[in-house]
CSV table of C-alpha atoms in Angstrom, one decimal:
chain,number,residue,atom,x,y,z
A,1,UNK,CA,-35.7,60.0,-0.8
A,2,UNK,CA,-37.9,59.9,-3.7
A,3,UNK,CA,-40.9,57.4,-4.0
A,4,UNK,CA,-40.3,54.8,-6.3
A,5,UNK,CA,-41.3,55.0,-9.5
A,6,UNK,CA,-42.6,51.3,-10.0
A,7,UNK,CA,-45.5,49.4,-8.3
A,8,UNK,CA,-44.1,46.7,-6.1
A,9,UNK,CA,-45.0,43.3,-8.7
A,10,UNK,CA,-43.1,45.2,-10.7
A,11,UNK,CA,-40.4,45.9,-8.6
A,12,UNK,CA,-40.2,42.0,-8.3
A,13,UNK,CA,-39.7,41.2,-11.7
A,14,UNK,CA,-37.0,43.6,-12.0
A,15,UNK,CA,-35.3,42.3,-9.0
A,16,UNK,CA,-32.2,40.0,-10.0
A,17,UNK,CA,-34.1,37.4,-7.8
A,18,UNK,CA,-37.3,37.9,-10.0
A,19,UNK,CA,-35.1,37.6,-13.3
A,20,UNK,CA,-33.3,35.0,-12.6
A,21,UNK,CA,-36.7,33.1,-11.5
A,22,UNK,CA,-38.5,34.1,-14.8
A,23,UNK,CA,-35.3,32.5,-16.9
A,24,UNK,CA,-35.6,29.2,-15.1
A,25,UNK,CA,-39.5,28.9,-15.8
A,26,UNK,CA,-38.4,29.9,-19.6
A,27,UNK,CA,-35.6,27.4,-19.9
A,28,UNK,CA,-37.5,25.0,-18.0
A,29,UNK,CA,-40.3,25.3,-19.6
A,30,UNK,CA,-38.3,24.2,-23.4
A,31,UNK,CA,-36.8,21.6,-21.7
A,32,UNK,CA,-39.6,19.8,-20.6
A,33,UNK,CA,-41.6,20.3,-23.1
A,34,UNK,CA,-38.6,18.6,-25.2
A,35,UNK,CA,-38.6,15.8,-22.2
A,36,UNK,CA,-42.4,15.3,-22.8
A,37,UNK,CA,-42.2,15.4,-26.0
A,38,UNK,CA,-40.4,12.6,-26.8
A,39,UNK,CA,-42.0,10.8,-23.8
A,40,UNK,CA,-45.7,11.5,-25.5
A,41,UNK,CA,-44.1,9.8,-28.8
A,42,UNK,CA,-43.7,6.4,-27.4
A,43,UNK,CA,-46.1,3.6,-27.5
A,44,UNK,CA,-45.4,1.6,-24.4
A,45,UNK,CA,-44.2,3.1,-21.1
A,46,UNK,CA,-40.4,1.9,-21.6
A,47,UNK,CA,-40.1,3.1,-25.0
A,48,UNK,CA,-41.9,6.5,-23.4
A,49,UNK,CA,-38.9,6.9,-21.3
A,50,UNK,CA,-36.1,6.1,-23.4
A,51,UNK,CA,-37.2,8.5,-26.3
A,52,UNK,CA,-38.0,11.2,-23.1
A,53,UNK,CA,-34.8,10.2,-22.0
A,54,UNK,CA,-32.9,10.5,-25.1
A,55,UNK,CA,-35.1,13.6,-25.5
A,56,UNK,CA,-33.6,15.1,-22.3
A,57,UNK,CA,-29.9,14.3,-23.2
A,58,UNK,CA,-30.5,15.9,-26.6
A,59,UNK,CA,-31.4,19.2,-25.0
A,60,UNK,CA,-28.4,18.7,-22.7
A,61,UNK,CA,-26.4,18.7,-25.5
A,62,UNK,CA,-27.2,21.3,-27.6
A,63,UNK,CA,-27.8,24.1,-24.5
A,64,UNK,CA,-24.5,23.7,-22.5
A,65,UNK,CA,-24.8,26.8,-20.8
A,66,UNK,CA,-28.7,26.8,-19.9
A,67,UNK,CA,-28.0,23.1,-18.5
A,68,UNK,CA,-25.3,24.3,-16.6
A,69,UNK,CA,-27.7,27.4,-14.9
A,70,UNK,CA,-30.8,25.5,-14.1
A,71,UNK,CA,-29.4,21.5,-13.2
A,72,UNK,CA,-26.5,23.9,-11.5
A,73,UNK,CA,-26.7,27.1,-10.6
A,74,UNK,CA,-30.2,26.9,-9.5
A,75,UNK,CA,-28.6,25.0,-6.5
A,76,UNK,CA,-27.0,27.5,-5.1
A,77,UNK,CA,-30.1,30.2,-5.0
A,78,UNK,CA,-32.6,30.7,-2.5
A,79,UNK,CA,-35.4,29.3,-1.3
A,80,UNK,CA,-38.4,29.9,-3.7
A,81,UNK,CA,-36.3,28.8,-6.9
A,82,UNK,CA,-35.0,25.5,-4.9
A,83,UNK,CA,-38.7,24.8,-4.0
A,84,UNK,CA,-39.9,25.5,-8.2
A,85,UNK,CA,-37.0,23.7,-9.1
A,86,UNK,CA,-38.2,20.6,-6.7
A,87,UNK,CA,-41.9,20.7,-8.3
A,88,UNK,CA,-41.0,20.5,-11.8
A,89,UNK,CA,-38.2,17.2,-11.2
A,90,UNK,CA,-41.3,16.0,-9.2
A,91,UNK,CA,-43.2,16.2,-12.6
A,92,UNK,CA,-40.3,14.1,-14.3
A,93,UNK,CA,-40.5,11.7,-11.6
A,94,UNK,CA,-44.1,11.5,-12.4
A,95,UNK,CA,-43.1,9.9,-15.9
A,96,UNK,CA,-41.2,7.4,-14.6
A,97,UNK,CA,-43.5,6.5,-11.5
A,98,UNK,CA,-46.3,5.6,-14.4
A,99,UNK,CA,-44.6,2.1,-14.8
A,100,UNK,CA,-45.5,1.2,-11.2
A,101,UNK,CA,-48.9,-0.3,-12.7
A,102,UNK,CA,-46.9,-2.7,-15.2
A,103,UNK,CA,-44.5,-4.0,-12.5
A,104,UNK,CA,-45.2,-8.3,-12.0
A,105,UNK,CA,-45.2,-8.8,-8.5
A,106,UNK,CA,-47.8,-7.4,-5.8
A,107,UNK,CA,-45.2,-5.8,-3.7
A,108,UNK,CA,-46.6,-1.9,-2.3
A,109,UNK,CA,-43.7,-0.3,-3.9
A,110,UNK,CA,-44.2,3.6,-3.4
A,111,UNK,CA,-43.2,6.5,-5.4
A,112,UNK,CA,-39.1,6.0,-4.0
A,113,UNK,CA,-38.3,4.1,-7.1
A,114,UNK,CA,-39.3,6.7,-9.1
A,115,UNK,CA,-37.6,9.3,-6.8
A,116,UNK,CA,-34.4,7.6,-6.8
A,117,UNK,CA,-34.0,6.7,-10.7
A,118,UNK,CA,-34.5,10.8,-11.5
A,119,UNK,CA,-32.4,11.7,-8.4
A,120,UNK,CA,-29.9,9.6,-9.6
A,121,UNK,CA,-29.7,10.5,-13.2
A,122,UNK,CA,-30.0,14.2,-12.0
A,123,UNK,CA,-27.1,13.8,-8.9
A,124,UNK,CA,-25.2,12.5,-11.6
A,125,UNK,CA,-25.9,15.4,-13.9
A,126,UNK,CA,-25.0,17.6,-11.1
A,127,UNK,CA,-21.8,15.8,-10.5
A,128,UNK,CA,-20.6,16.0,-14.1
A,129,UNK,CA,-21.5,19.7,-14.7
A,130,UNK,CA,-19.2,20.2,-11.1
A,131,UNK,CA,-16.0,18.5,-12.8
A,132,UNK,CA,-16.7,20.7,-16.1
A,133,UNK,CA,-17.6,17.7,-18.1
A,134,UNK,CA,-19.4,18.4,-21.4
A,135,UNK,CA,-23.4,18.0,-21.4
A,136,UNK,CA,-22.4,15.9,-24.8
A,137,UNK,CA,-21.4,12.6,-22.3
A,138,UNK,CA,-25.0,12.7,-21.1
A,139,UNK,CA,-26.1,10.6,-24.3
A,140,UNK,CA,-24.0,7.8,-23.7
A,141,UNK,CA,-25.1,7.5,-20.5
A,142,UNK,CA,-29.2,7.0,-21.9
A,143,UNK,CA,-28.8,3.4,-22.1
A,144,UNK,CA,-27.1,2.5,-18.7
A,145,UNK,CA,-29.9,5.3,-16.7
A,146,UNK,CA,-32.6,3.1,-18.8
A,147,UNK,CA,-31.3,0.0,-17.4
A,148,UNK,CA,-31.5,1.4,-13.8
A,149,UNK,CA,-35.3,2.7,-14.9
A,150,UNK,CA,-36.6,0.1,-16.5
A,151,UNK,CA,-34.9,-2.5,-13.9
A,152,UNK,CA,-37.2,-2.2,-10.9
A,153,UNK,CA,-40.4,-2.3,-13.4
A,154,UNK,CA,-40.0,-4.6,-15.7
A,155,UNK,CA,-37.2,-7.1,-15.0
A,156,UNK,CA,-33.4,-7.9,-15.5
A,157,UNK,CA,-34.1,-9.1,-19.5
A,158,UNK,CA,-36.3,-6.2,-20.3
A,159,UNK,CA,-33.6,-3.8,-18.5
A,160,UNK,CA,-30.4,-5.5,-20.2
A,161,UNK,CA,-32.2,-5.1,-23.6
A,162,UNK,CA,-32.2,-1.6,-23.1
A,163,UNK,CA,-27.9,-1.0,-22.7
A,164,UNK,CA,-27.9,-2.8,-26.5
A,165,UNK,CA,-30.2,0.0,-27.8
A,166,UNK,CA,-29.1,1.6,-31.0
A,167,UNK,CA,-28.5,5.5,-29.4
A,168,UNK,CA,-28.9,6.8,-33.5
A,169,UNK,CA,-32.5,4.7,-33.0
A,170,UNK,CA,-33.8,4.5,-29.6
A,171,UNK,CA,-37.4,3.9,-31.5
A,172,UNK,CA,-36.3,0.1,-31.9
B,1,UNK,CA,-20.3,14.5,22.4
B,2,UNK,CA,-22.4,10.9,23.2
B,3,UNK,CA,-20.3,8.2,22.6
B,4,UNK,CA,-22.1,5.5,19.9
B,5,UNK,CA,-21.6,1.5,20.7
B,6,UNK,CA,-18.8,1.8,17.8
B,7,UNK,CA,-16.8,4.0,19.8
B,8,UNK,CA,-17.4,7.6,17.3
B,9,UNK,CA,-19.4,10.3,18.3
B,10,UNK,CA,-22.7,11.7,16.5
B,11,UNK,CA,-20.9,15.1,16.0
B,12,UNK,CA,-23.8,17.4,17.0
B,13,UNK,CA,-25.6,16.5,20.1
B,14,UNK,CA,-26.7,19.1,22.9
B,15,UNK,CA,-23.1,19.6,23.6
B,16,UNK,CA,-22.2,20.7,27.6
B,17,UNK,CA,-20.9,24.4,27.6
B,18,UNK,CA,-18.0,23.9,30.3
B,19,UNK,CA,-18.6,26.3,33.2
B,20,UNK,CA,-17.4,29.8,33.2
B,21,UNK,CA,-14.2,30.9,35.0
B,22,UNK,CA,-11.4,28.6,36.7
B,23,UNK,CA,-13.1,25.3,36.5
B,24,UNK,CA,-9.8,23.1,36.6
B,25,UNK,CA,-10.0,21.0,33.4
B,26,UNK,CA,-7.2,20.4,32.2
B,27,UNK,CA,-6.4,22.6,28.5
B,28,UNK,CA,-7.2,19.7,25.9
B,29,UNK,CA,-10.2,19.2,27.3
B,30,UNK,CA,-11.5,23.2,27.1
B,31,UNK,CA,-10.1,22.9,23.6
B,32,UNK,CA,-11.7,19.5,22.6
B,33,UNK,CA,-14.8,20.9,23.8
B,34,UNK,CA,-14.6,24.3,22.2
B,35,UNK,CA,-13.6,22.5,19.2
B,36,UNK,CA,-16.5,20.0,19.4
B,37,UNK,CA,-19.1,22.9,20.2
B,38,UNK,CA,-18.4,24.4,16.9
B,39,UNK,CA,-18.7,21.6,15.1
B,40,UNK,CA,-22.1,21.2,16.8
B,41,UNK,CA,-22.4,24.5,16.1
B,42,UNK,CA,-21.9,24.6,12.3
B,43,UNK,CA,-23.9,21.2,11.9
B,44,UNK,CA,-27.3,23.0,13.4
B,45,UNK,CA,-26.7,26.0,11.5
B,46,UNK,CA,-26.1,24.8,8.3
B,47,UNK,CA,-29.2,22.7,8.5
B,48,UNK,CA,-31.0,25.9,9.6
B,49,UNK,CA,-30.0,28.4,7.1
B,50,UNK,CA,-28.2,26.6,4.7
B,51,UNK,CA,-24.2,27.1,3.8
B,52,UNK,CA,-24.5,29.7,1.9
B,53,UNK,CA,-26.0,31.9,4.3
B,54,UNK,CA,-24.1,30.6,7.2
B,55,UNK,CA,-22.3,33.2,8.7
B,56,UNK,CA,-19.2,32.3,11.3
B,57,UNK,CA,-21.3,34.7,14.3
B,58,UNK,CA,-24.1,32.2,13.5
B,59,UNK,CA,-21.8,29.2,14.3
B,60,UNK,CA,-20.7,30.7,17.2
B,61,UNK,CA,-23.6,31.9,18.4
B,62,UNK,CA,-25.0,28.4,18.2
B,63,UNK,CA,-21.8,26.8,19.6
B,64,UNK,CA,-21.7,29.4,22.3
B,65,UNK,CA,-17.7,30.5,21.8
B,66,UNK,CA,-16.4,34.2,20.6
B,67,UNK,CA,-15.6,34.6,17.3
B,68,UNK,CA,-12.0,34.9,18.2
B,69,UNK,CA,-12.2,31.6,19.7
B,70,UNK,CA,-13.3,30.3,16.3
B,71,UNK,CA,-10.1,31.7,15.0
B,72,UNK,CA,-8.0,29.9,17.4
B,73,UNK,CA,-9.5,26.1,15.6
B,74,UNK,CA,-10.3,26.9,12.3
B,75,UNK,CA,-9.2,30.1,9.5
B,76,UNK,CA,-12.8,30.0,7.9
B,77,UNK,CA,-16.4,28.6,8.1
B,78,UNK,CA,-14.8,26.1,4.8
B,79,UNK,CA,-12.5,24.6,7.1
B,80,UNK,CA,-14.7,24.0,9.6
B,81,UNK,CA,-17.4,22.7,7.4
B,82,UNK,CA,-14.8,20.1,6.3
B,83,UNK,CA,-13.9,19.1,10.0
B,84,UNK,CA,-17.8,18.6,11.0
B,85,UNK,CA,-18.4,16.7,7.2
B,86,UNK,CA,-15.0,14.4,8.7
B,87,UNK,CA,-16.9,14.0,11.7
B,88,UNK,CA,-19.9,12.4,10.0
B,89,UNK,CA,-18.5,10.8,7.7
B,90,UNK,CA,-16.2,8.8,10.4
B,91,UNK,CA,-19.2,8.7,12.8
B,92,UNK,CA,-21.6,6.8,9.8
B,93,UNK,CA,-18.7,4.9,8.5
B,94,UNK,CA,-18.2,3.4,11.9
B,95,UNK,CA,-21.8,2.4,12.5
B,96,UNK,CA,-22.3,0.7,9.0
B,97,UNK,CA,-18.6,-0.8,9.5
B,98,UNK,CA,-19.8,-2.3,12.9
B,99,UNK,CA,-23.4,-2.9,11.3
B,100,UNK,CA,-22.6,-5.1,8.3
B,101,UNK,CA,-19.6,-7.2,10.2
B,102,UNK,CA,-21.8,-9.0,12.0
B,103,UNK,CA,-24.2,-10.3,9.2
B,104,UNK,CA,-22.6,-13.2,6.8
B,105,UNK,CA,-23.4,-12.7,3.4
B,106,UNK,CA,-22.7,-10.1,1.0
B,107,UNK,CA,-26.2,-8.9,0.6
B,108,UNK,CA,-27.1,-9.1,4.4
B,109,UNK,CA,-24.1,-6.8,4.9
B,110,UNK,CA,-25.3,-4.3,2.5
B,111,UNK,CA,-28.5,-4.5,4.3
B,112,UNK,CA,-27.1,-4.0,7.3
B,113,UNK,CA,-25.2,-0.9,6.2
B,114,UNK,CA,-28.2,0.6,4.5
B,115,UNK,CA,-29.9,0.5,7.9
B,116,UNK,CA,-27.1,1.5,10.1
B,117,UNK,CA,-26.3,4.7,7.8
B,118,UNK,CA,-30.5,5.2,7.7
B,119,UNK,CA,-30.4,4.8,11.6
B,120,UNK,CA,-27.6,7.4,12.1
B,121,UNK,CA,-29.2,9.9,9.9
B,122,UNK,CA,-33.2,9.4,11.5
B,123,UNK,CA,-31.7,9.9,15.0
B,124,UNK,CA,-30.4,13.1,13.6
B,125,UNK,CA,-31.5,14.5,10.7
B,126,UNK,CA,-29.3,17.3,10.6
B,127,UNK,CA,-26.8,15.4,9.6
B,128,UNK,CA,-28.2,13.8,6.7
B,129,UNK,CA,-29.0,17.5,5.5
B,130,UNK,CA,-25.4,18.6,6.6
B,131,UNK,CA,-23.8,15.7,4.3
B,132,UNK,CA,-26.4,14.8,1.4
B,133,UNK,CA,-28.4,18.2,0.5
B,134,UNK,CA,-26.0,21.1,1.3
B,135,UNK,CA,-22.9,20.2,-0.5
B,136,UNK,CA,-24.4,20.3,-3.6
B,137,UNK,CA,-25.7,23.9,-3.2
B,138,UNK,CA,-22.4,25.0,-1.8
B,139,UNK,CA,-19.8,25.4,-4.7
B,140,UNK,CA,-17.1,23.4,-6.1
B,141,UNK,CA,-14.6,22.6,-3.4
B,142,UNK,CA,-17.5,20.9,-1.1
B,143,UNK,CA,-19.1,19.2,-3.6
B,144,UNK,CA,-16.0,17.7,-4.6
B,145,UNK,CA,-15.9,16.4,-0.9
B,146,UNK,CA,-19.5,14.6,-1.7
B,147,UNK,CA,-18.5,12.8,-4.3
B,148,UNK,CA,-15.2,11.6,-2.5
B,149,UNK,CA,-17.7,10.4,-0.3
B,150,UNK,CA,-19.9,8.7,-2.8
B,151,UNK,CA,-16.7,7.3,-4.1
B,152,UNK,CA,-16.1,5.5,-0.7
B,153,UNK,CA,-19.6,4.8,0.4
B,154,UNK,CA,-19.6,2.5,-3.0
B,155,UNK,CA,-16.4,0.9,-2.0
B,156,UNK,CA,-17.7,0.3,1.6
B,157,UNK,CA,-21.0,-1.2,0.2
B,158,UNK,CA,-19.7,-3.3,-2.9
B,159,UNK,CA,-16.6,-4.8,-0.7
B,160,UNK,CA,-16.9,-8.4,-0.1
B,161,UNK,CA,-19.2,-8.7,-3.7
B,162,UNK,CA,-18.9,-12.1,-4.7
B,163,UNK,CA,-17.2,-12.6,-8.4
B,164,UNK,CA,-20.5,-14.2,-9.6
B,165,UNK,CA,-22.4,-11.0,-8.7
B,166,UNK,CA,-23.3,-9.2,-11.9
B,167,UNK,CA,-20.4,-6.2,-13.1
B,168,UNK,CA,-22.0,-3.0,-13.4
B,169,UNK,CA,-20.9,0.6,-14.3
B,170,UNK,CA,-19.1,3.1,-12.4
B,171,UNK,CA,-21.4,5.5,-13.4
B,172,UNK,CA,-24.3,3.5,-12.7
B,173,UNK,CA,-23.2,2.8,-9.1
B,174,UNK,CA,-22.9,6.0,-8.7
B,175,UNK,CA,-26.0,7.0,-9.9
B,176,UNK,CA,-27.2,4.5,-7.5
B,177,UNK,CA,-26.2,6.0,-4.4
B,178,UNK,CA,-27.0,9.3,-5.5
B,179,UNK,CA,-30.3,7.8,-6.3
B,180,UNK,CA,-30.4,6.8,-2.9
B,181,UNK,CA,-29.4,10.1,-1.6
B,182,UNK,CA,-32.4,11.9,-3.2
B,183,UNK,CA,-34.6,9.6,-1.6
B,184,UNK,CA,-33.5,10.5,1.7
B,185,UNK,CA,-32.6,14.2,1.1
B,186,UNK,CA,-36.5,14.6,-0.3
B,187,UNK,CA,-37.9,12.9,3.0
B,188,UNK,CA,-35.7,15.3,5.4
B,189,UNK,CA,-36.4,18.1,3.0
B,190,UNK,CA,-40.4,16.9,4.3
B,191,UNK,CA,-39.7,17.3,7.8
B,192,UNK,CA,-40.0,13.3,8.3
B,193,UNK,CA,-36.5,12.3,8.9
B,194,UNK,CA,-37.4,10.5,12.1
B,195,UNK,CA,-39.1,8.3,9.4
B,196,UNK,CA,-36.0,7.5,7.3
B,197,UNK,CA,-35.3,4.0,8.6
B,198,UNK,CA,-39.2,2.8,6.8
B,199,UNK,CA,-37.4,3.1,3.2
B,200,UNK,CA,-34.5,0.3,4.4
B,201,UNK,CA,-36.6,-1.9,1.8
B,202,UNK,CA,-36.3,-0.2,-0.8
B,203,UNK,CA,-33.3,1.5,-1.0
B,204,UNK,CA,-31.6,-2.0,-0.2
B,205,UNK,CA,-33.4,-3.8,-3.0
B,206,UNK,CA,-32.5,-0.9,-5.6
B,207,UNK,CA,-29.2,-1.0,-4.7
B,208,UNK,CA,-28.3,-4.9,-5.0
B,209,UNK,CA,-31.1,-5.5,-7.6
B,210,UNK,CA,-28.3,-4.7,-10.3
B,211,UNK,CA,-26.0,-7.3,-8.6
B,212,UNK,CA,-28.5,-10.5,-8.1
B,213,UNK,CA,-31.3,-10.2,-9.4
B,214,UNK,CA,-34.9,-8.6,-8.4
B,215,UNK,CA,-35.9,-11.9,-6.7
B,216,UNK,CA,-33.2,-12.6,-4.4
B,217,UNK,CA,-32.8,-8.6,-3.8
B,218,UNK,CA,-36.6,-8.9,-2.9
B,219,UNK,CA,-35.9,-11.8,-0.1
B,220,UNK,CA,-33.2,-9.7,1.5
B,221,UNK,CA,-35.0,-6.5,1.7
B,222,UNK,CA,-37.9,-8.1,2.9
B,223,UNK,CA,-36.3,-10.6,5.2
């Protein structure tokens, strides 16, 4: 058998496992920096995460298919893309763990708040990309996902403000 | 399989491999056991390998039976996924059924179910990995059987709501529990599912915060 031609990094990146690891970080990588974008726009935390989170479901919407590969199909591969794919939610979780300073009461809440509003927004991603719903339902769905965020750090009247936000001016 | 104070079974314990040869059990119970072992069997290896790279000489293998005895309970490792995810899912009902009827009020009996479904999964982790973070990863038709699930655990925990409890979305109760899921999945996926019942706080108090309030969600949690 002939010697391969190609030094083995190489070889990796022109594995399918390699490819399809370098198109996540690429697709990823535009839709976080859409995600922090409109985060990093916001004055106060809770208008951070709304215009992050209308951010977010504006991607969603206008890339259908590159939604649908790394909130979906990124599931189903191995190990190494499960475990990037894990680090960067952790990084979204990050966002919404930053309101754990603002929160009233002294209570030692940890970091399972934070966990459980992005897991829930993202198992109910997941759930709607399974039962071939369009990425475009993911907008109406800002206002009730900032209610369950805002909830646990700010209050029921702060959180109930948030399902009457204007979705054509989530600045307000 | 050992027997829980509600009568179901944790489907995956240590099960007995009968003895080899004429041993005089009576048929059902060679092929309750058989069947049982490979339920076992598919539990610890999915939570080994994963779904997708179980294979059904894995299973048996683990479950200690022939491949053509496989054939003889179930036509493919789908099938018997969805006997073992039955399993569970009967085995964690009951507890959180038998959990939550002896508290009185609504909140106390979501309490209770949080921490009898927590409980079930810490004694064994493999099942919270077996029912939470493999369907997901394991196409269509399983997933499906997840959310069926979700469906029913937001029935079992929102049954009994008193009409002055606040009305929230479907989606957002179901975003809830999934919610609720991550948190659990992340802290098997970190080897410390022994540890699961510590976050009965604060899964309790996201979950009926939405219905009455932070403060009173607060008391119960912390009660």
């Amino acid at each position: 058998m002939a010697e391969h031609p190609f030094p083995d990094p190489a070889l990796d990146r022109l594995s399918a496992a390699g490819c399809f690891l370098d198109i996540f970080f690429a697709v990823w990588a535009d839709f976080e920096a859409q995600v922090l974008e409109g985060f990093e726009s916001g004055e106060c935390w809770r208008q951070r995460v709304r215009l992050g989170a209308f951010a977010a479901a504006g991607w969603l919407r206008d890339h259908p298919s590159e939604a649908r590969f790394v909130f979906l199909e990124t599931l189903r591969a191995g190990g190494r893309l499960q475990a990037e794919r894990e680090r960067r939610l952790e990084k979204l979780v990050d966002l919404i763990d930053r309101g754990r300073p603002l929160m009233t009461d002294p209570r030692p809440h940890g970091r399972e708040i934070a966990v459980a509003v992005v897991g829930g927004a993202i198992g109910l991603l997941v759930q709607e990309l399974q039962k071939g719903e369009s990425t475009a339902r993911v907008e109406s769905f800002v206002p009730e996902f900032m209610y369950m965020a805002v909830l646990p750090y700010l209050g029921e009247e702060a959180a109930r403000e948030e399902l009457s936000i204007c979705i054509d001016n989530p600045r307000d | 399989m050992a027997e829980a104070r509600n009568g179901t079974q944790d489907p995956s314990p240590g099960l007995v491999r009968l003895p080899p040869g004429r041993h005089g059990l009576p048929r059902e119970v060679v092929a309750q056991n058989q069947r049982d072992r490979l339920i076992a069997g598919i539990i610890a290896t999915v939570a080994e390998v994963g779904y997708n790279d179980a294979t059904i000489s894995n299973i048996c293998a683990a479950a200690g039976i022939s491949r053509r005895t496989f054939y003889t309970y179930f036509r493919s490792k789908e099938e018997c996924f969805f006997a073992a995810y039955d399993a569970i899912a009967e085995h964690v009902l009951a507890t959180v059924r038998e959990a939550s009827a002896r508290e009185g009020s609504w909140p106390q009996k979501v309490r209770a179910a949080i921490a009898g479904a927590l409980e079930v999964f810490a004694a064994n982790p493999d099942l919270a990995r077996f029912t939470l973070i493999e369907p997901p990863r394991a196409g269509e038709k399983i997933s499906a059987r997840l959310r069926a699930a979700g469906d029913v655990a937001v029935a079992e925990l929102t049954r009994g709501k008193p009409k002055r409890a606040r009305t929230i979305s479907s989606d957002v109760e179901r975003a809830l529990l999934a919610g609720m899921a991550a948190v659990v999945s992340q802290r098997v996926e970190a080897g410390r599912g022994g540890d699961l019942l510590s976050l009965q706080p604060e899964l309790v108090e996201l979950f009926l915060t939405p219905y009455i309030g932070r403060d009173k969600a607060v008391a119960i949690a912390r009660d």
